[in-house]
GROMACS .gro file of C-alpha atoms in nm:
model
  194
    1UNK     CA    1   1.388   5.130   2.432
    2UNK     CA    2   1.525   5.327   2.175
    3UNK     CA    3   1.712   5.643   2.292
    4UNK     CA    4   1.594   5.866   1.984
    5UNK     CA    5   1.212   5.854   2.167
    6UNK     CA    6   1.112   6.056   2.470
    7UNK     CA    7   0.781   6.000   2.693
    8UNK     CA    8   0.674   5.614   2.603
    9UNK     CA    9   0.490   5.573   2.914
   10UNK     CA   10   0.168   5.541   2.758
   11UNK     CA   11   0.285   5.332   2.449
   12UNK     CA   12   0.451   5.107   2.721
   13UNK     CA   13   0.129   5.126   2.956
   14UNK     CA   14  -0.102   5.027   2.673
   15UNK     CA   15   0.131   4.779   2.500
   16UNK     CA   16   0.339   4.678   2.704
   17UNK     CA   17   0.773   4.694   2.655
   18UNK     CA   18   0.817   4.417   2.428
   19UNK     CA   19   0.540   4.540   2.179
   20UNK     CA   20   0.623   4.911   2.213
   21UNK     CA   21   0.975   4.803   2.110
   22UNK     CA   22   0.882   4.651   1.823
   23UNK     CA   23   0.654   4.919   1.742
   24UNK     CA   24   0.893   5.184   1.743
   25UNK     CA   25   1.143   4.968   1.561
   26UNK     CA   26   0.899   5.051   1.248
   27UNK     CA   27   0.941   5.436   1.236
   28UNK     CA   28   1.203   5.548   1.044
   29UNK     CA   29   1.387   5.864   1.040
   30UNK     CA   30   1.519   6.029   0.739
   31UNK     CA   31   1.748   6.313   0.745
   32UNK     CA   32   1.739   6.652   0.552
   33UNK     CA   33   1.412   6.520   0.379
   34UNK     CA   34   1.186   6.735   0.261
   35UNK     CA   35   1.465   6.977   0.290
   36UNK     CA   36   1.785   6.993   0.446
   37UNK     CA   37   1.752   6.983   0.835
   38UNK     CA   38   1.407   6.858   0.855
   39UNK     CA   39   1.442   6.477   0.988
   40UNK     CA   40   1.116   6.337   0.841
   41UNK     CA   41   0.947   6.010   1.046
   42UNK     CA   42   0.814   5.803   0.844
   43UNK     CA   43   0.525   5.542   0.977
   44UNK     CA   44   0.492   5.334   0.588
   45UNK     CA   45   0.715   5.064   0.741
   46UNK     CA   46   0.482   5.047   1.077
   47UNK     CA   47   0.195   5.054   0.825
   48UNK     CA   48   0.319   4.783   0.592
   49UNK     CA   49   0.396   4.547   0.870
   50UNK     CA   50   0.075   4.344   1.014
   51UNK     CA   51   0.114   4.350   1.347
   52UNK     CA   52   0.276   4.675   1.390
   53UNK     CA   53  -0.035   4.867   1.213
   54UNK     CA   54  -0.248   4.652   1.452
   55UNK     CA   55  -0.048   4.746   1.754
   56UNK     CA   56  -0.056   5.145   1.683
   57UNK     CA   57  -0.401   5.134   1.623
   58UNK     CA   58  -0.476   4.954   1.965
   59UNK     CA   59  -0.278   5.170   2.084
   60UNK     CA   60  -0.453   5.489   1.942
   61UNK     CA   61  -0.770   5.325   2.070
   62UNK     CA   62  -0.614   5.340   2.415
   63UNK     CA   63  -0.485   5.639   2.426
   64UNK     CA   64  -0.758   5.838   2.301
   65UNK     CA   65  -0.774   6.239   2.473
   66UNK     CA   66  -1.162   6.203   2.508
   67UNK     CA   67  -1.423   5.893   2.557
   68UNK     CA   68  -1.537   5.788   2.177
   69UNK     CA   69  -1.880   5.870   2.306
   70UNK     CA   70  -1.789   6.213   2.307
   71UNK     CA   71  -1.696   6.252   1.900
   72UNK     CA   72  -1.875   6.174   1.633
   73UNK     CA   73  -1.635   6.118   1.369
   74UNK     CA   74  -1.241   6.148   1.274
   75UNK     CA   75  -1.088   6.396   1.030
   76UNK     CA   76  -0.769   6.287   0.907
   77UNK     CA   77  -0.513   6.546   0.781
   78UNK     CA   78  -0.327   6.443   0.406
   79UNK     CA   79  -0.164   6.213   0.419
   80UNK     CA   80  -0.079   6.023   0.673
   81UNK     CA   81  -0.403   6.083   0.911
   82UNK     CA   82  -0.572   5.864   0.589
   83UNK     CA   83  -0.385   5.579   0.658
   84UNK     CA   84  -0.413   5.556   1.048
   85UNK     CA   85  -0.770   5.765   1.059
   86UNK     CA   86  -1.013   5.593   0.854
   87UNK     CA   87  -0.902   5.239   1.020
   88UNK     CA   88  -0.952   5.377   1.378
   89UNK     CA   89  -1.296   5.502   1.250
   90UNK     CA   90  -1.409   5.171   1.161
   91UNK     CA   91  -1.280   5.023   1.443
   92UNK     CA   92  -1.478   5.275   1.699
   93UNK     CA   93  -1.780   5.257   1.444
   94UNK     CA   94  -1.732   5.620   1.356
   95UNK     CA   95  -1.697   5.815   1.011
   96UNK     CA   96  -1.446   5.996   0.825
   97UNK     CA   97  -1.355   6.279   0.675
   98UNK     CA   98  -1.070   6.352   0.479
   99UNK     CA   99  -0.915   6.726   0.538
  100UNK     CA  100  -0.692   6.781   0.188
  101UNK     CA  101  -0.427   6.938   0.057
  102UNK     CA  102  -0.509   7.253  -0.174
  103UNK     CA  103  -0.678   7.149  -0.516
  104UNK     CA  104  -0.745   6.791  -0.465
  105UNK     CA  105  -1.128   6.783  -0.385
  106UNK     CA  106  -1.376   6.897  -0.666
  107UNK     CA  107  -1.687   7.012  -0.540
  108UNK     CA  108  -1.686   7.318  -0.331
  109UNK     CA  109  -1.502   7.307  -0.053
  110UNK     CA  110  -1.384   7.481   0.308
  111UNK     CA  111  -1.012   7.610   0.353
  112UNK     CA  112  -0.786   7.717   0.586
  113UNK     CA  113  -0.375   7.894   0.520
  114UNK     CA  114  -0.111   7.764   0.779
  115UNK     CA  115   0.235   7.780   0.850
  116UNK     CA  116   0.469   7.476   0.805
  117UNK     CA  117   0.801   7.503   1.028
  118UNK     CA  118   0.897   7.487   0.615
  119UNK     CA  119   0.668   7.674   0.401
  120UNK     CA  120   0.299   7.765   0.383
  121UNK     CA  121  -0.004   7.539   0.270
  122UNK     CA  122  -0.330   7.511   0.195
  123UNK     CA  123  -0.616   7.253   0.375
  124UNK     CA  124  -0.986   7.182   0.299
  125UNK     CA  125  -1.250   6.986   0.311
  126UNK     CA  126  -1.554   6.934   0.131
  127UNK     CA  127  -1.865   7.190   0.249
  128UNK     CA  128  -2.149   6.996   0.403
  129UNK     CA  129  -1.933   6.707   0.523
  130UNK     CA  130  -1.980   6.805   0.865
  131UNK     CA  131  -2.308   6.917   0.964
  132UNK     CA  132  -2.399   7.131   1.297
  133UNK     CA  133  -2.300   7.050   1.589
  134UNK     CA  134  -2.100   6.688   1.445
  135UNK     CA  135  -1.833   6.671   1.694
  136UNK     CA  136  -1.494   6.528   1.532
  137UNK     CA  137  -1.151   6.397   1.656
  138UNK     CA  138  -0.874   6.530   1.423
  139UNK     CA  139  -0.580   6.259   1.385
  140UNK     CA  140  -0.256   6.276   1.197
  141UNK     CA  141   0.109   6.093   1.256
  142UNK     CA  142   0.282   6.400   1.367
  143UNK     CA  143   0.244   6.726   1.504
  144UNK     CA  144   0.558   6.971   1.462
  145UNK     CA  145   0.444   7.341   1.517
  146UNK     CA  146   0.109   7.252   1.508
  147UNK     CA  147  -0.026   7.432   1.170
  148UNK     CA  148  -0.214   7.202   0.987
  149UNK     CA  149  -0.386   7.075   1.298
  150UNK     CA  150  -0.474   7.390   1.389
  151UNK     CA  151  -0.612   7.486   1.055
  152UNK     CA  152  -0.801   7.167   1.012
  153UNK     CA  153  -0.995   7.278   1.335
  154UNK     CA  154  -1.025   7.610   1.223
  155UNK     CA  155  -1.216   7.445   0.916
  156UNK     CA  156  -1.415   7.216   1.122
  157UNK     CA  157  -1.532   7.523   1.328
  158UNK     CA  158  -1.600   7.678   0.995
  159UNK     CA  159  -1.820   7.451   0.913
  160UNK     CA  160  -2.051   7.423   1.223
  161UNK     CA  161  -1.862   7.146   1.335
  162UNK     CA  162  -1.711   7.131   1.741
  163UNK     CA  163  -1.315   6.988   1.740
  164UNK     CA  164  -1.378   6.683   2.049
  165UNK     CA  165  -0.965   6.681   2.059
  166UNK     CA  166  -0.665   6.580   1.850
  167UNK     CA  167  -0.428   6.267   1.885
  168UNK     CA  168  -0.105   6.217   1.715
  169UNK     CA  169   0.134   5.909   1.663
  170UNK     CA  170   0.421   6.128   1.765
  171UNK     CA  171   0.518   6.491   1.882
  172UNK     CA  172   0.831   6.686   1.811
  173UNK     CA  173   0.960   6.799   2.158
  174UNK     CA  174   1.061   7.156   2.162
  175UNK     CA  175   0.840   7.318   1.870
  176UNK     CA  176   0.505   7.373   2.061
  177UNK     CA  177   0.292   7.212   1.891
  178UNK     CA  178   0.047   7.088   2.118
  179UNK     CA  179   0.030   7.448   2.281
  180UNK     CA  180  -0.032   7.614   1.972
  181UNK     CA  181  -0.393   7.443   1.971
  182UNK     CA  182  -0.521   7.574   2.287
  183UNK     CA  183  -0.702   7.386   2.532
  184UNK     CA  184  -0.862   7.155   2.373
  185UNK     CA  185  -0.829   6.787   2.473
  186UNK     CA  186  -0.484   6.632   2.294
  187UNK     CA  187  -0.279   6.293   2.290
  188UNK     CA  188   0.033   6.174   2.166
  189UNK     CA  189   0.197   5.858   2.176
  190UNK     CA  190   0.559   5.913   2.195
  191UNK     CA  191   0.793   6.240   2.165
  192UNK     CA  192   1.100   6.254   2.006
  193UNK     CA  193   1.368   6.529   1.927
  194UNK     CA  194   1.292   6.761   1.646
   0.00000   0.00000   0.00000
């Protein structure tokens, strides 16, 4: 296995060793992008490939932090929870719903300010996408600090809405992420160094 990832067991327990390999051998690391010192992991090649987008999605399935019985639909954060969160919708026979970057949705929307470990930002969603009570699994490929997560279930809540848990692709070790959203139920497929 490849020494740059930390805590496979669960990619390994769901796919096995040869398929987590070959998984992992899609993610891509690119250094001091989208500034210098950031190492940004990129998924596109995972996604592009056939059998590696069907392997992280069984392997999402698998791992999910709560029974799909227990959420109602998935919010994916912009941009890369839209690639891996609308497909695992369909596949549980759940919704969507896109959480956006500042500016990019026209009718009235919900927001929410965060902290990137680079910057500040701006997330939303659309109002009266989630209704009372709809209970919603927020997805995304990474979580770093934990900001945008965070914010996209302080917009849920917002908006009547109860956050069932979060899952991630992968987890930077060492930034806190997954603390910084409390107790709520949370699963990640791999760690590696930040």
């Amino acid at each position: 296995m490849t020494t740059d990832y930390r805590n496979t067991e669960k990619l390994v327990k769901i796919l096995g060793v040869e398929n987590s390999e070959y998984l992992l051998s899609l993610i891509r690391t690119i250094p001091d992008f989208p500034k210098e010192g950031i190492l940004f992991r990129d998924i596109i090649p995972l996604l592009a490939d056939a059998k590696g987008l069907s392997l992280l999605l069984d392997a999402l399935e698998g791992a999910l932090p709560v029974d799909p019985s227990e959420f109602d639909c998935i919010a994916g954060l912009e941009a890369r929870g839209f690639t891996v969160g609308p497909a695992l919708a369909a596949r549980l026979g759940k919704g969507f719903i896109a959480v956006r970057k500042a500016g990019k949705l026209p009718p009235e929307t919900v927001s929410e300010e965060y902290e990137l470990e680079y910057g500040t930002a701006v997330l939303e969603i659309e109002r009266g996408v989630i209704k009372n009570n709809t209970r919603v699994l927020i997805i995304d490929d990474l979580i770093a600090t934990g900001g945008s997560a965070k914010a996209a279930a302080n917009i849920i809540e917002k908006c009547s809405g109860t956050v069932a848990g979060f899952e991630f692709v992968m987890e930077l070790e060492g930034l806190n992420g997954t603390q910084a959203l409390g107790e709520y139920p949370t699963s990640s497929l791999i760690t590696l160094p930040a």
